[in-house]
PDB file of C-alpha atoms and ligand atoms in Angstrom:
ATOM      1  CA  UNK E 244       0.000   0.000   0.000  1.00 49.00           C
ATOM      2  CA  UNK E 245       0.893   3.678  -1.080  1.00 59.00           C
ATOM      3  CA  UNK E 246       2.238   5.515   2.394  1.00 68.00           C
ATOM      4  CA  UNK E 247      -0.318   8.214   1.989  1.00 91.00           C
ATOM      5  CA  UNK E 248      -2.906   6.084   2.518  1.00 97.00           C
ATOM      6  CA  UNK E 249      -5.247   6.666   5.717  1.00 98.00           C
ATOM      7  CA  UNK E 250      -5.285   4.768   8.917  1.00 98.00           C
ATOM      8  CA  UNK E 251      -8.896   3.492   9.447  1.00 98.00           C
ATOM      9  CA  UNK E 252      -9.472   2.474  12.885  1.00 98.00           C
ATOM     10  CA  UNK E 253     -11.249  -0.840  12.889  1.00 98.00           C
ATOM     11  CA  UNK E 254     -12.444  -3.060  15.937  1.00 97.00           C
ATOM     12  CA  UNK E 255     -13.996  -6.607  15.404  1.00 98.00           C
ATOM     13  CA  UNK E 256     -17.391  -7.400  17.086  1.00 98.00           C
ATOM     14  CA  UNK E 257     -18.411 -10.968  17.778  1.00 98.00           C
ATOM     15  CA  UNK E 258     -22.461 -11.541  17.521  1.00 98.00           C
ATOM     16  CA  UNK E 259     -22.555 -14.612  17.898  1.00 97.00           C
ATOM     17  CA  UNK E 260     -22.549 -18.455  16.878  1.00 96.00           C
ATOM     18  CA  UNK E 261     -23.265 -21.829  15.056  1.00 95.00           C
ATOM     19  CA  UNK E 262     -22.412 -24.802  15.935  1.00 94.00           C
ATOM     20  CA  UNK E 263     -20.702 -26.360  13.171  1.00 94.00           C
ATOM     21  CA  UNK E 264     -18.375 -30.180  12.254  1.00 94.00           C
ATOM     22  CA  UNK E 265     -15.466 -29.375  12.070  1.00 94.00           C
ATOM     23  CA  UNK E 266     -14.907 -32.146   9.320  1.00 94.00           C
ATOM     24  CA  UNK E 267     -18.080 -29.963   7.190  1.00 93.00           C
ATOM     25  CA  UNK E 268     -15.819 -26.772   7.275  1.00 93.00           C
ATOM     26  CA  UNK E 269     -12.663 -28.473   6.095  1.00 94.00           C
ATOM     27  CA  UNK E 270     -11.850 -31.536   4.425  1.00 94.00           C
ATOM     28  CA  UNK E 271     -10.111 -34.419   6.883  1.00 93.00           C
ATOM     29  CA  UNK E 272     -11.575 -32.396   9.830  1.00 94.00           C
ATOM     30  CA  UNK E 273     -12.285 -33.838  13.226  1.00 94.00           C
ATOM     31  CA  UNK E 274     -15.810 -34.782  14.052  1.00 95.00           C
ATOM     32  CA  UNK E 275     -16.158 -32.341  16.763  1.00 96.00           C
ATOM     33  CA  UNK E 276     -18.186 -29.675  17.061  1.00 95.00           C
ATOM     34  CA  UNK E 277     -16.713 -26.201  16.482  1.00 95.00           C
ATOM     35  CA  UNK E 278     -18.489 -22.856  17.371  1.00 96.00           C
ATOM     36  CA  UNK E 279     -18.331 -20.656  14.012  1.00 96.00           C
ATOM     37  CA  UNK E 280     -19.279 -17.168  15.277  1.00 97.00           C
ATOM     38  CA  UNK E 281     -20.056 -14.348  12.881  1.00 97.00           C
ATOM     39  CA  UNK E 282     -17.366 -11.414  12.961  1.00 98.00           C
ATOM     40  CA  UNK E 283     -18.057  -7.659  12.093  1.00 98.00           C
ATOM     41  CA  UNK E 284     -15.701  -4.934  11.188  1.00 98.00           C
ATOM     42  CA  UNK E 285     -16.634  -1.164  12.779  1.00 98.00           C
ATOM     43  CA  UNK E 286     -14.672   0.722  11.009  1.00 98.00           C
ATOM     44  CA  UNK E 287     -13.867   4.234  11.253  1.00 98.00           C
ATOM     45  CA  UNK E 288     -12.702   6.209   8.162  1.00 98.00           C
ATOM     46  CA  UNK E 289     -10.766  10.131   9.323  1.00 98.00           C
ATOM     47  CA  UNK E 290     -12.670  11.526   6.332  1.00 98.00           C
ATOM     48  CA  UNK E 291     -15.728   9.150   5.769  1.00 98.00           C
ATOM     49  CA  UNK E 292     -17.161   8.191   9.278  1.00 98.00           C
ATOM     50  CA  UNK E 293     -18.095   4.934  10.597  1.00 98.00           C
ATOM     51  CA  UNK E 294     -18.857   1.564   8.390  1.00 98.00           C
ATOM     52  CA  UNK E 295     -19.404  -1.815   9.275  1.00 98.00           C
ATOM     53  CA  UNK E 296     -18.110  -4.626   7.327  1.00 98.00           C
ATOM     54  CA  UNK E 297     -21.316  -7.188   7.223  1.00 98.00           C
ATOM     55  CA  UNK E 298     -23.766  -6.682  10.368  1.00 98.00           C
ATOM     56  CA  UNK E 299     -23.875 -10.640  11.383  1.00 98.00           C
ATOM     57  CA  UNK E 300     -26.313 -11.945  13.497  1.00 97.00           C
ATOM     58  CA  UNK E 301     -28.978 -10.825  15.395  1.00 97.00           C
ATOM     59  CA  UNK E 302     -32.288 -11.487  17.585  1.00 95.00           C
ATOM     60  CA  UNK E 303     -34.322 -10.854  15.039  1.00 96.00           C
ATOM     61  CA  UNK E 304     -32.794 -14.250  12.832  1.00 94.00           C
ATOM     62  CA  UNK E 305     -34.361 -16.137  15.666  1.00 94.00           C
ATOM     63  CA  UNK E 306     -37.769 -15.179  14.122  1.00 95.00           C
ATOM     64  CA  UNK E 307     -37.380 -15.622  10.841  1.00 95.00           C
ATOM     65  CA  UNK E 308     -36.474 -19.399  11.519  1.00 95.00           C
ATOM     66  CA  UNK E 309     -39.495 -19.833  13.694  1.00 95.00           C
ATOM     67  CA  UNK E 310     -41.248 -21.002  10.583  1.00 93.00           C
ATOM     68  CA  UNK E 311     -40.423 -23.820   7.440  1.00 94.00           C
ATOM     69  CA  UNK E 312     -39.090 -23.574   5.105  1.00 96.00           C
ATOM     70  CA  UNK E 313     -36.479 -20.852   7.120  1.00 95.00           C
ATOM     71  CA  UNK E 314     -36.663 -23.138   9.602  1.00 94.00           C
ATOM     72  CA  UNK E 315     -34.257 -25.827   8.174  1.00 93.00           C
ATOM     73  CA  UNK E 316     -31.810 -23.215   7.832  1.00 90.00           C
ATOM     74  CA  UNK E 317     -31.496 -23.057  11.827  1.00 90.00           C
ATOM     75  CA  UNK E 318     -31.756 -26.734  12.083  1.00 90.00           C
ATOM     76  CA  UNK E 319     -28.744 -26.647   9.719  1.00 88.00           C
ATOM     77  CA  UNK E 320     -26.511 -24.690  11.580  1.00 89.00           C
ATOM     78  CA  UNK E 321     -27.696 -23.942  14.909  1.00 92.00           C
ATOM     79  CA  UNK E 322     -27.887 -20.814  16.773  1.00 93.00           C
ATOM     80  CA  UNK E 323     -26.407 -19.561  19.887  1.00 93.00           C
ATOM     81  CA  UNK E 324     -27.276 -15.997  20.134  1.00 93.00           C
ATOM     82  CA  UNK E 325     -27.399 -13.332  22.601  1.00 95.00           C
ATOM     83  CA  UNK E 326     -29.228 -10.166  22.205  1.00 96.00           C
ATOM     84  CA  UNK E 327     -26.172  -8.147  24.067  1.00 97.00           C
ATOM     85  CA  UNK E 328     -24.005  -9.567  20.787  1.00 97.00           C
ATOM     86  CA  UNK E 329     -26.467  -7.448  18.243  1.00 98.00           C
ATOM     87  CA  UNK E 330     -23.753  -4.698  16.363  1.00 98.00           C
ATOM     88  CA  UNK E 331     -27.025  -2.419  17.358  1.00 98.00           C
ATOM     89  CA  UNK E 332     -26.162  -3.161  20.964  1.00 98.00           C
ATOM     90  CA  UNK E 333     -22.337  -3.124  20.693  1.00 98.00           C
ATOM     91  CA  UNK E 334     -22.511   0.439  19.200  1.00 98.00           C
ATOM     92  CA  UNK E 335     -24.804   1.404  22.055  1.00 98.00           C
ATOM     93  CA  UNK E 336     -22.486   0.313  24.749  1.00 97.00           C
ATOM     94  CA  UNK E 337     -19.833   2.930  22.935  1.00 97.00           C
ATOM     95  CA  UNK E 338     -22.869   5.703  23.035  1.00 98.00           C
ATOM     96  CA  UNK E 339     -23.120   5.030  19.172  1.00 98.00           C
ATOM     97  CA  UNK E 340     -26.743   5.503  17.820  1.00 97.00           C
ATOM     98  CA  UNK E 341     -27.239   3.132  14.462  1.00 97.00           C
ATOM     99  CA  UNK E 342     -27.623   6.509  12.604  1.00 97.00           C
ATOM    100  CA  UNK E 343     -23.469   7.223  13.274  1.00 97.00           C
ATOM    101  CA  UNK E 344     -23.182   4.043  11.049  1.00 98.00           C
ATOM    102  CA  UNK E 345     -23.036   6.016   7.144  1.00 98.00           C
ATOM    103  CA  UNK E 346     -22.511   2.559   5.348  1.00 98.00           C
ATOM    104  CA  UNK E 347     -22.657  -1.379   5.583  1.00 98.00           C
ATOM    105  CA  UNK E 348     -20.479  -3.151   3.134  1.00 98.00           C
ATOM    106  CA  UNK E 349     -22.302  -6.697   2.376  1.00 98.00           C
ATOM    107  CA  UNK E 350     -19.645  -9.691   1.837  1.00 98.00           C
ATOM    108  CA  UNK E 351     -22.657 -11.454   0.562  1.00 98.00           C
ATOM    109  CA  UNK E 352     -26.717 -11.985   1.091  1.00 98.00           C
ATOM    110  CA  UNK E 353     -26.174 -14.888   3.309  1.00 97.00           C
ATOM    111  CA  UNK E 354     -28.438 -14.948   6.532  1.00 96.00           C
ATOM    112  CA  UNK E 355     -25.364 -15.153   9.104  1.00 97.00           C
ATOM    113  CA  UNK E 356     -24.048 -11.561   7.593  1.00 98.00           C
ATOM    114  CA  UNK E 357     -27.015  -9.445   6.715  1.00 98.00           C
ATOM    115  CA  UNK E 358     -29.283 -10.234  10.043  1.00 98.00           C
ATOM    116  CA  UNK E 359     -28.508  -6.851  11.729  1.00 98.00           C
ATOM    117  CA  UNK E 360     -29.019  -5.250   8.387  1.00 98.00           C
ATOM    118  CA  UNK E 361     -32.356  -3.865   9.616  1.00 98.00           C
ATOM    119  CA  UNK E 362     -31.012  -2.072  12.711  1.00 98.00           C
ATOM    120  CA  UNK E 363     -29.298   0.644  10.256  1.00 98.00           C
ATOM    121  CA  UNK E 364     -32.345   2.077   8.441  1.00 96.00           C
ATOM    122  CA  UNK E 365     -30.097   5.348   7.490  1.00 96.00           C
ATOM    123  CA  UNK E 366     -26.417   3.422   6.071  1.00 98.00           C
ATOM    124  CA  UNK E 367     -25.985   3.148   2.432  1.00 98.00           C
ATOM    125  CA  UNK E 368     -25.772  -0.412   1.507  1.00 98.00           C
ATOM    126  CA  UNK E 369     -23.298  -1.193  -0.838  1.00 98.00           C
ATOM    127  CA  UNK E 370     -22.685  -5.088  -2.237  1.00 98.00           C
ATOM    128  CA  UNK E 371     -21.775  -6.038  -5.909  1.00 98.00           C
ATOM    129  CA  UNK E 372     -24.369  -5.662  -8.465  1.00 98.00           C
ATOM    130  CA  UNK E 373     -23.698  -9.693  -9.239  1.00 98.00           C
ATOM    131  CA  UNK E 374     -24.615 -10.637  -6.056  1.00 98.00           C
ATOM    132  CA  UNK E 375     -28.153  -8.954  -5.342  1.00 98.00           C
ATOM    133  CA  UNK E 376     -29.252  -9.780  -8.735  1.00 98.00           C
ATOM    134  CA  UNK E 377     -28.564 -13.509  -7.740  1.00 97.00           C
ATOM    135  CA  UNK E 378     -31.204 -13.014  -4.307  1.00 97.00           C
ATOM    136  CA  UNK E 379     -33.285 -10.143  -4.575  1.00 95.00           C
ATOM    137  CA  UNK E 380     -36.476 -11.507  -6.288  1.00 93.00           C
ATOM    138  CA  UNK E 381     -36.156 -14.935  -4.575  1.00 96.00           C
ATOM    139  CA  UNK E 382     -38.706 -15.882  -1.912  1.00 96.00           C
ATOM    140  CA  UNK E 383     -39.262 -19.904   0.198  1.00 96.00           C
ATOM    141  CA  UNK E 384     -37.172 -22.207  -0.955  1.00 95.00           C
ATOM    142  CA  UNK E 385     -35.425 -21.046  -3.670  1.00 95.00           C
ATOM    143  CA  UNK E 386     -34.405 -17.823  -1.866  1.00 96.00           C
ATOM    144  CA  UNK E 387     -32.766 -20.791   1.376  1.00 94.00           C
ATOM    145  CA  UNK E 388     -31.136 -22.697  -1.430  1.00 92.00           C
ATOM    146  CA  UNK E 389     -28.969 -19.800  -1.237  1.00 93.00           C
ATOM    147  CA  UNK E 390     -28.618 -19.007   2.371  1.00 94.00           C
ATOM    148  CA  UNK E 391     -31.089 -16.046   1.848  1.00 96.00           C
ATOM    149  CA  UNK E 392     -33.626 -14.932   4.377  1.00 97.00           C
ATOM    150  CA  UNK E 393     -36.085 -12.414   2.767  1.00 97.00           C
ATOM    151  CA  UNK E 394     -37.365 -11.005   5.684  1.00 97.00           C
ATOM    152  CA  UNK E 395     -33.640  -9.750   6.819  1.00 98.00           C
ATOM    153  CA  UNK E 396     -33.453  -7.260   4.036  1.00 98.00           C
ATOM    154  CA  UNK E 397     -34.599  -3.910   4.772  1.00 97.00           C
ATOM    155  CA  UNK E 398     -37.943  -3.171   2.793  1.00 96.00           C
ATOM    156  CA  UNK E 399     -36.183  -0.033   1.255  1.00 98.00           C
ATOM    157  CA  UNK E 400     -33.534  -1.874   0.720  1.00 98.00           C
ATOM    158  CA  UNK E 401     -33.046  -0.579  -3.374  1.00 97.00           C
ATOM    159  CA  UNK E 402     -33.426   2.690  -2.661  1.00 98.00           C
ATOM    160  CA  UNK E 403     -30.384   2.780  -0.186  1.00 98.00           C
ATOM    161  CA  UNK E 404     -28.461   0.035  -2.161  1.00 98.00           C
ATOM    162  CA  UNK E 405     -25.129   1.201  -4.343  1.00 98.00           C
ATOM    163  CA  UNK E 406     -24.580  -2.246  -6.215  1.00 98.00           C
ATOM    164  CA  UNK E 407     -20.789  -2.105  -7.806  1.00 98.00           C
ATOM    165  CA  UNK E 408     -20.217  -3.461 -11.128  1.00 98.00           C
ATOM    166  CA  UNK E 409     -17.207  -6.104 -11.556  1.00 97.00           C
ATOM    167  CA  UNK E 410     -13.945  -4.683 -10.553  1.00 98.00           C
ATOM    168  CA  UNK E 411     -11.415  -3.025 -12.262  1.00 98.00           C
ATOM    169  CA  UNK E 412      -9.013  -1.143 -10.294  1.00 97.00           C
ATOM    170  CA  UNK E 413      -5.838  -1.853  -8.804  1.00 95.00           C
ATOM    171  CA  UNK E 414      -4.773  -5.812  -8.623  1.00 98.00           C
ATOM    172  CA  UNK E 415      -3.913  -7.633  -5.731  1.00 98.00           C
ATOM    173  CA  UNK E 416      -1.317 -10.775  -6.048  1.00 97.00           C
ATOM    174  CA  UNK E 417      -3.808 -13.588  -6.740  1.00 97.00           C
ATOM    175  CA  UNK E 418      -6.854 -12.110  -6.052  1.00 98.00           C
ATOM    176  CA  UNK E 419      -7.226  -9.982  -8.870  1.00 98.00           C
ATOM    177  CA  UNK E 420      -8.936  -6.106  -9.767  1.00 98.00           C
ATOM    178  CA  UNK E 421     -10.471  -4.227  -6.672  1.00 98.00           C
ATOM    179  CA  UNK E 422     -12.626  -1.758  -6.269  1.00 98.00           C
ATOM    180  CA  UNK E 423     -11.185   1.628  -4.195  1.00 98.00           C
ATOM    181  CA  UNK E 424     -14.109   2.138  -2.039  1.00 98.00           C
ATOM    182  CA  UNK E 425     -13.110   5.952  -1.371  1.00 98.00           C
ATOM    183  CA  UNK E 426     -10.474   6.577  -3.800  1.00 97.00           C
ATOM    184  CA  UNK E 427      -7.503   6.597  -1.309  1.00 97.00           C
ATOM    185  CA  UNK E 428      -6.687   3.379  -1.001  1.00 98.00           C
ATOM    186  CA  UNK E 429      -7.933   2.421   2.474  1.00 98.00           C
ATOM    187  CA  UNK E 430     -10.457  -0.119   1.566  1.00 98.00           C
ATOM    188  CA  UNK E 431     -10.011  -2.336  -1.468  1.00 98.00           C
ATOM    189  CA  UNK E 432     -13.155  -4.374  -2.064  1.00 98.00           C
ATOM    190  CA  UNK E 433     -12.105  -7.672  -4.221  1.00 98.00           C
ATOM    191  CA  UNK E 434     -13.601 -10.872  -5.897  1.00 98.00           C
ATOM    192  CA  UNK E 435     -14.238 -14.267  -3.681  1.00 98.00           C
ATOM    193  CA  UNK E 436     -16.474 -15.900  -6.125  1.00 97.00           C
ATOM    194  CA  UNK E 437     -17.313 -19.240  -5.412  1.00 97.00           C
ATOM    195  CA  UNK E 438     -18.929 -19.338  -1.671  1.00 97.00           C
ATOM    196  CA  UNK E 439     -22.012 -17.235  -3.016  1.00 97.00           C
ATOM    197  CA  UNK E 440     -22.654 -15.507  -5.897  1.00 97.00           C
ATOM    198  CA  UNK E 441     -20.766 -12.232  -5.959  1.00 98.00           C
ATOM    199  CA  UNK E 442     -19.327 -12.510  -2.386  1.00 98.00           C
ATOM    200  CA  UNK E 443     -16.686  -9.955  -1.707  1.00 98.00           C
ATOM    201  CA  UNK E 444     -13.442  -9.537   0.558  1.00 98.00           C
ATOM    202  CA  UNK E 445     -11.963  -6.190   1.490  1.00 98.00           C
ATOM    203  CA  UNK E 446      -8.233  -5.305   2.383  1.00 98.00           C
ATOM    204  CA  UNK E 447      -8.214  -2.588   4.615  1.00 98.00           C
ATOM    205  CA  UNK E 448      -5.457  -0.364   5.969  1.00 98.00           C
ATOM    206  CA  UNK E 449      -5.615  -0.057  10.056  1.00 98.00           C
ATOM    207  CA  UNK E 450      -4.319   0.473  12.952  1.00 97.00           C
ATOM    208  CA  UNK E 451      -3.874  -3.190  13.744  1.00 96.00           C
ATOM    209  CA  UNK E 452      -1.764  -3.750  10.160  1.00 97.00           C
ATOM    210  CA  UNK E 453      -3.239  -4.443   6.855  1.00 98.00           C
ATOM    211  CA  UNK E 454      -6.454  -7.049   7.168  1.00 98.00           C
ATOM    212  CA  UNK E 455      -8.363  -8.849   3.957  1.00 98.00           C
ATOM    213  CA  UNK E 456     -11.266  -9.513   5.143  1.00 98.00           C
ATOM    214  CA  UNK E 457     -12.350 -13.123   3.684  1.00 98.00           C
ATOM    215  CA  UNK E 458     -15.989 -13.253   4.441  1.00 98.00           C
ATOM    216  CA  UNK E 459     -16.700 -16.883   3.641  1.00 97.00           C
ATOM    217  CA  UNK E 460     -13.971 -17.417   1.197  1.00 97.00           C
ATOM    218  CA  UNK E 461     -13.156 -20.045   3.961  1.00 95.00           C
ATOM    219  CA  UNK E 462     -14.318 -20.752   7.486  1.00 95.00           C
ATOM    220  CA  UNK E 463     -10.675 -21.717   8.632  1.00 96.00           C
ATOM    221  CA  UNK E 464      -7.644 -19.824   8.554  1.00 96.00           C
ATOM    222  CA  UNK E 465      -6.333 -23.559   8.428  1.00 95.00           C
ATOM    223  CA  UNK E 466      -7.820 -23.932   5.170  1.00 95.00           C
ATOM    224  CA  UNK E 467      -5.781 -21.155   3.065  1.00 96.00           C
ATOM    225  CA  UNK E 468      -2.655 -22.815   4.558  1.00 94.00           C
ATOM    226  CA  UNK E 469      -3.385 -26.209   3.890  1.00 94.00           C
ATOM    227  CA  UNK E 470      -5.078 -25.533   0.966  1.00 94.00           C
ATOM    228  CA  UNK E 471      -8.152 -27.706   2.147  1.00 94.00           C
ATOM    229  CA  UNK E 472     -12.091 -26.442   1.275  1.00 93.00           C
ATOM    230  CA  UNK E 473     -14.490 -27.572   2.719  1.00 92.00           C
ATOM    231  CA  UNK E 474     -16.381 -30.804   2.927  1.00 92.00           C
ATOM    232  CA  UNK E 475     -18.747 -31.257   0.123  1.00 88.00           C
ATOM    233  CA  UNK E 476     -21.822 -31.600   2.155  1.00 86.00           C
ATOM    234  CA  UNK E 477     -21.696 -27.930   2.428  1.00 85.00           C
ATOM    235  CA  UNK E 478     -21.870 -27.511  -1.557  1.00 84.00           C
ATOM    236  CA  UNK E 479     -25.244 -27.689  -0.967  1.00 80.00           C
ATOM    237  CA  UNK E 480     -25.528 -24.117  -0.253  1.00 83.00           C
ATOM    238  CA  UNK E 481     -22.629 -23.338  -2.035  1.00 92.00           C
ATOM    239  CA  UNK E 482     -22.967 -20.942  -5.552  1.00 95.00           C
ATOM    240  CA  UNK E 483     -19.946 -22.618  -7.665  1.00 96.00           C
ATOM    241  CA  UNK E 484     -18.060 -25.395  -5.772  1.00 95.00           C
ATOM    242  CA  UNK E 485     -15.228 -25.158  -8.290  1.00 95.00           C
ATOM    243  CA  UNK E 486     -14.470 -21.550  -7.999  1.00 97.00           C
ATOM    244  CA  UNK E 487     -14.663 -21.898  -4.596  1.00 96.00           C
ATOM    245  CA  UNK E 488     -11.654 -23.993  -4.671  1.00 96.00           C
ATOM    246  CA  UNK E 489     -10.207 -21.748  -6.976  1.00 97.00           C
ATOM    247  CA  UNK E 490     -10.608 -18.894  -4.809  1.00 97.00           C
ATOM    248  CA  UNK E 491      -9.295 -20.443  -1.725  1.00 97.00           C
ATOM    249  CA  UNK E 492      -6.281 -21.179  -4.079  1.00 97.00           C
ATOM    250  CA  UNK E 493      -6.400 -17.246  -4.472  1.00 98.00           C
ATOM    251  CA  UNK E 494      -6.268 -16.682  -0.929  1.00 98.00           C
ATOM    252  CA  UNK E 495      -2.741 -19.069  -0.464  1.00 98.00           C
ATOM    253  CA  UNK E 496      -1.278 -16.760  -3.291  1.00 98.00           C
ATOM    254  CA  UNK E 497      -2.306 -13.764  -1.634  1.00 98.00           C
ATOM    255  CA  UNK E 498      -0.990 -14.865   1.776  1.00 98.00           C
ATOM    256  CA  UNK E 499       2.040 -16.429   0.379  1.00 97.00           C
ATOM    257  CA  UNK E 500       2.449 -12.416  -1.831  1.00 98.00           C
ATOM    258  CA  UNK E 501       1.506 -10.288   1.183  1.00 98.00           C
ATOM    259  CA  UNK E 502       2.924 -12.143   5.043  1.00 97.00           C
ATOM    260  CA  UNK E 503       2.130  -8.765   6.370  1.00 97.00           C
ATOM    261  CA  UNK E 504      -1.371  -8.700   5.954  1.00 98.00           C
ATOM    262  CA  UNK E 505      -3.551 -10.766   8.095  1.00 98.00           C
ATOM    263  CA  UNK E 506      -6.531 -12.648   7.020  1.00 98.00           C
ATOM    264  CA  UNK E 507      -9.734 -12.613   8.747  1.00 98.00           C
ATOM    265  CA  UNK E 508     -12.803 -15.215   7.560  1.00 98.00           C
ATOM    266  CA  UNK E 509     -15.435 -14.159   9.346  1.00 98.00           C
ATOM    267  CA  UNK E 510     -16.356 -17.448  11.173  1.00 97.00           C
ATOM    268  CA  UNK E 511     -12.468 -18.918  12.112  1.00 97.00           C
ATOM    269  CA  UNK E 512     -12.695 -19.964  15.466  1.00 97.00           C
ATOM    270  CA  UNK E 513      -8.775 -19.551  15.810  1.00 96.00           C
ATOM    271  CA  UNK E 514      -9.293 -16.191  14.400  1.00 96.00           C
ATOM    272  CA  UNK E 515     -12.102 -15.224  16.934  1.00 97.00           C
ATOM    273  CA  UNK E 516      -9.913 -16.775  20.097  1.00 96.00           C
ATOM    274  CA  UNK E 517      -6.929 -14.193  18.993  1.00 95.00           C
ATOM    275  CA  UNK E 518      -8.531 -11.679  17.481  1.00 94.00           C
ATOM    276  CA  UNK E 519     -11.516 -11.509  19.770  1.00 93.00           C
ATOM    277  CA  UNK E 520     -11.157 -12.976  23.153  1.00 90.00           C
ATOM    278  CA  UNK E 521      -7.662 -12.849  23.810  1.00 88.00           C
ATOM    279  CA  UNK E 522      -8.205  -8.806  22.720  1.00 81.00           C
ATOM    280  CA  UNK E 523      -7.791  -6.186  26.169  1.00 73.00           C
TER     281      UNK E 523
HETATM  282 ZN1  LIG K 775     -21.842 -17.469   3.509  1.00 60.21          ZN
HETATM  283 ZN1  LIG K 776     -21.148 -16.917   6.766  1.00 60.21          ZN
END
């Protein structure tokens, strides 16, 4: 990165988790249960304000899965949530209303990272163009074939929406074109395809180093080292198992290109226990 480049101050925020095998998330895995929580990014921009990076999970997901066919989703990974874990509630324990939040970045429309999606009625929303084309006008089943939970997405959801085209700025080893998100180089959003259509990562330039946020271009850390996806029971719910493995191919070039830059999936629980917990 350029050294002109500004410092965004960014904290993670658990909000919860799934209980997920550990030999679902990555090939040869254990069969033990691991918990998968959901990470967020706040991040604070000197010129642009405060964004999140996805909003993850909240109360309100318990509702939607009261009933079939959203129902199977929960039975599928269940929940352990706590209301205190909403990003609405983290923000108010730092005396942060939901309106100081100016924009949510989507990774992708999957339930576990658009739940709290609601709780920001002012943010502009921005995801790829790609990926809301592939959810918006789905509804029962066909919308939880893909992990998507109508009733998450806010009702004005267009209106506030700034869907990006494909990328075609600046490339990053392995991962290809990004997308400047403010023209200075602190946030790159870039290509995961694979996981979900039109899923995202972003590098961004903080105080705690250079992080690429991953979304679910893996669950484990483990994974980009190892070079292992996932088990294919999950390709159930996956977009394009191939390019999934592709992309997670992406990810060992990238990390192998750029030590210095740590990579955060949002749902590692290695990640969450240094990251998170073991955090002052
Ligand atoms: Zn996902
Ligand atoms: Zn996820």
């Amino acid at each position: 990165m350029k050294q002109d480049v500004p410092v965004v101050q960014c904290e993670l925020l658990d909000t919860g988790y799934c209980l997920a095998w550990e030999h679902h998330v990555i090939q040869g895995g254990a069969h033990r249960q691991l918990h998968c929580h959901s990470l967020v990014a706040l991040l604070y921009h000197p010129q642009h304000g405060r964004l999140l990076w996805d909003t993850g999970y909240a109360p309100r997901m318990l509702e939607v899965t009261q009933r079939l066919p959203f129902a199977l989703y929960r039975m599928a990974t269940p929940l352990c949530l706590d209301p205190q874990l909403a990003v609405k509630a983290h923000l108010q324990r730092r005396g942060l209303a939901p309106d100081a939040i100016g924009r949510v970045i989507i990774s992708h429309f999957h339930a576990d990272h658009i739940a709290g999606l609601r709780d920001f009625p002012r943010a502009e929303l921005i995801a790829l163009h790609s990926a809301y084309a592939d959810v918006g006008g789905r509804s029962g089943l066909s919308a939880l074939r893909r992990a998507f939970i109508p009733a998450l997405l806010p009702t004005d959801f267009t209106a506030r929406a700034t869907l990006l085209p494909a990328f075609t700025g600046e490339v990053l080893p392995g991962l290809g074109a990004t997308h400047d998100l403010f023209g200075d180089g602190s946030l790159l959003l870039v290509d995961l395809p694979g996981h979900a259509r039109g899923q995202i990562g972003m590098l961004a330039h903080t105080q705690r180093g250079d992080l690429l946020f991953a979304a679910d271009g893996c669950w484990l850390t483990r994974s980009i080292r190892e070079q292992r996806p996932p088990s294919r029971v999950t390709h159930l719910f996956v977009d394009d198992a191939r390019a999934m493995c592709t992309t997670l191919g992406h990810l060992h070039t990238f990390a192998q290109a750029r030590p210095d830059v740590m990579i955060i999936p949002s749902h590692c629980p290695e990640t969450f226990a240094r990251e998170v917990e073991q955090q002052p």
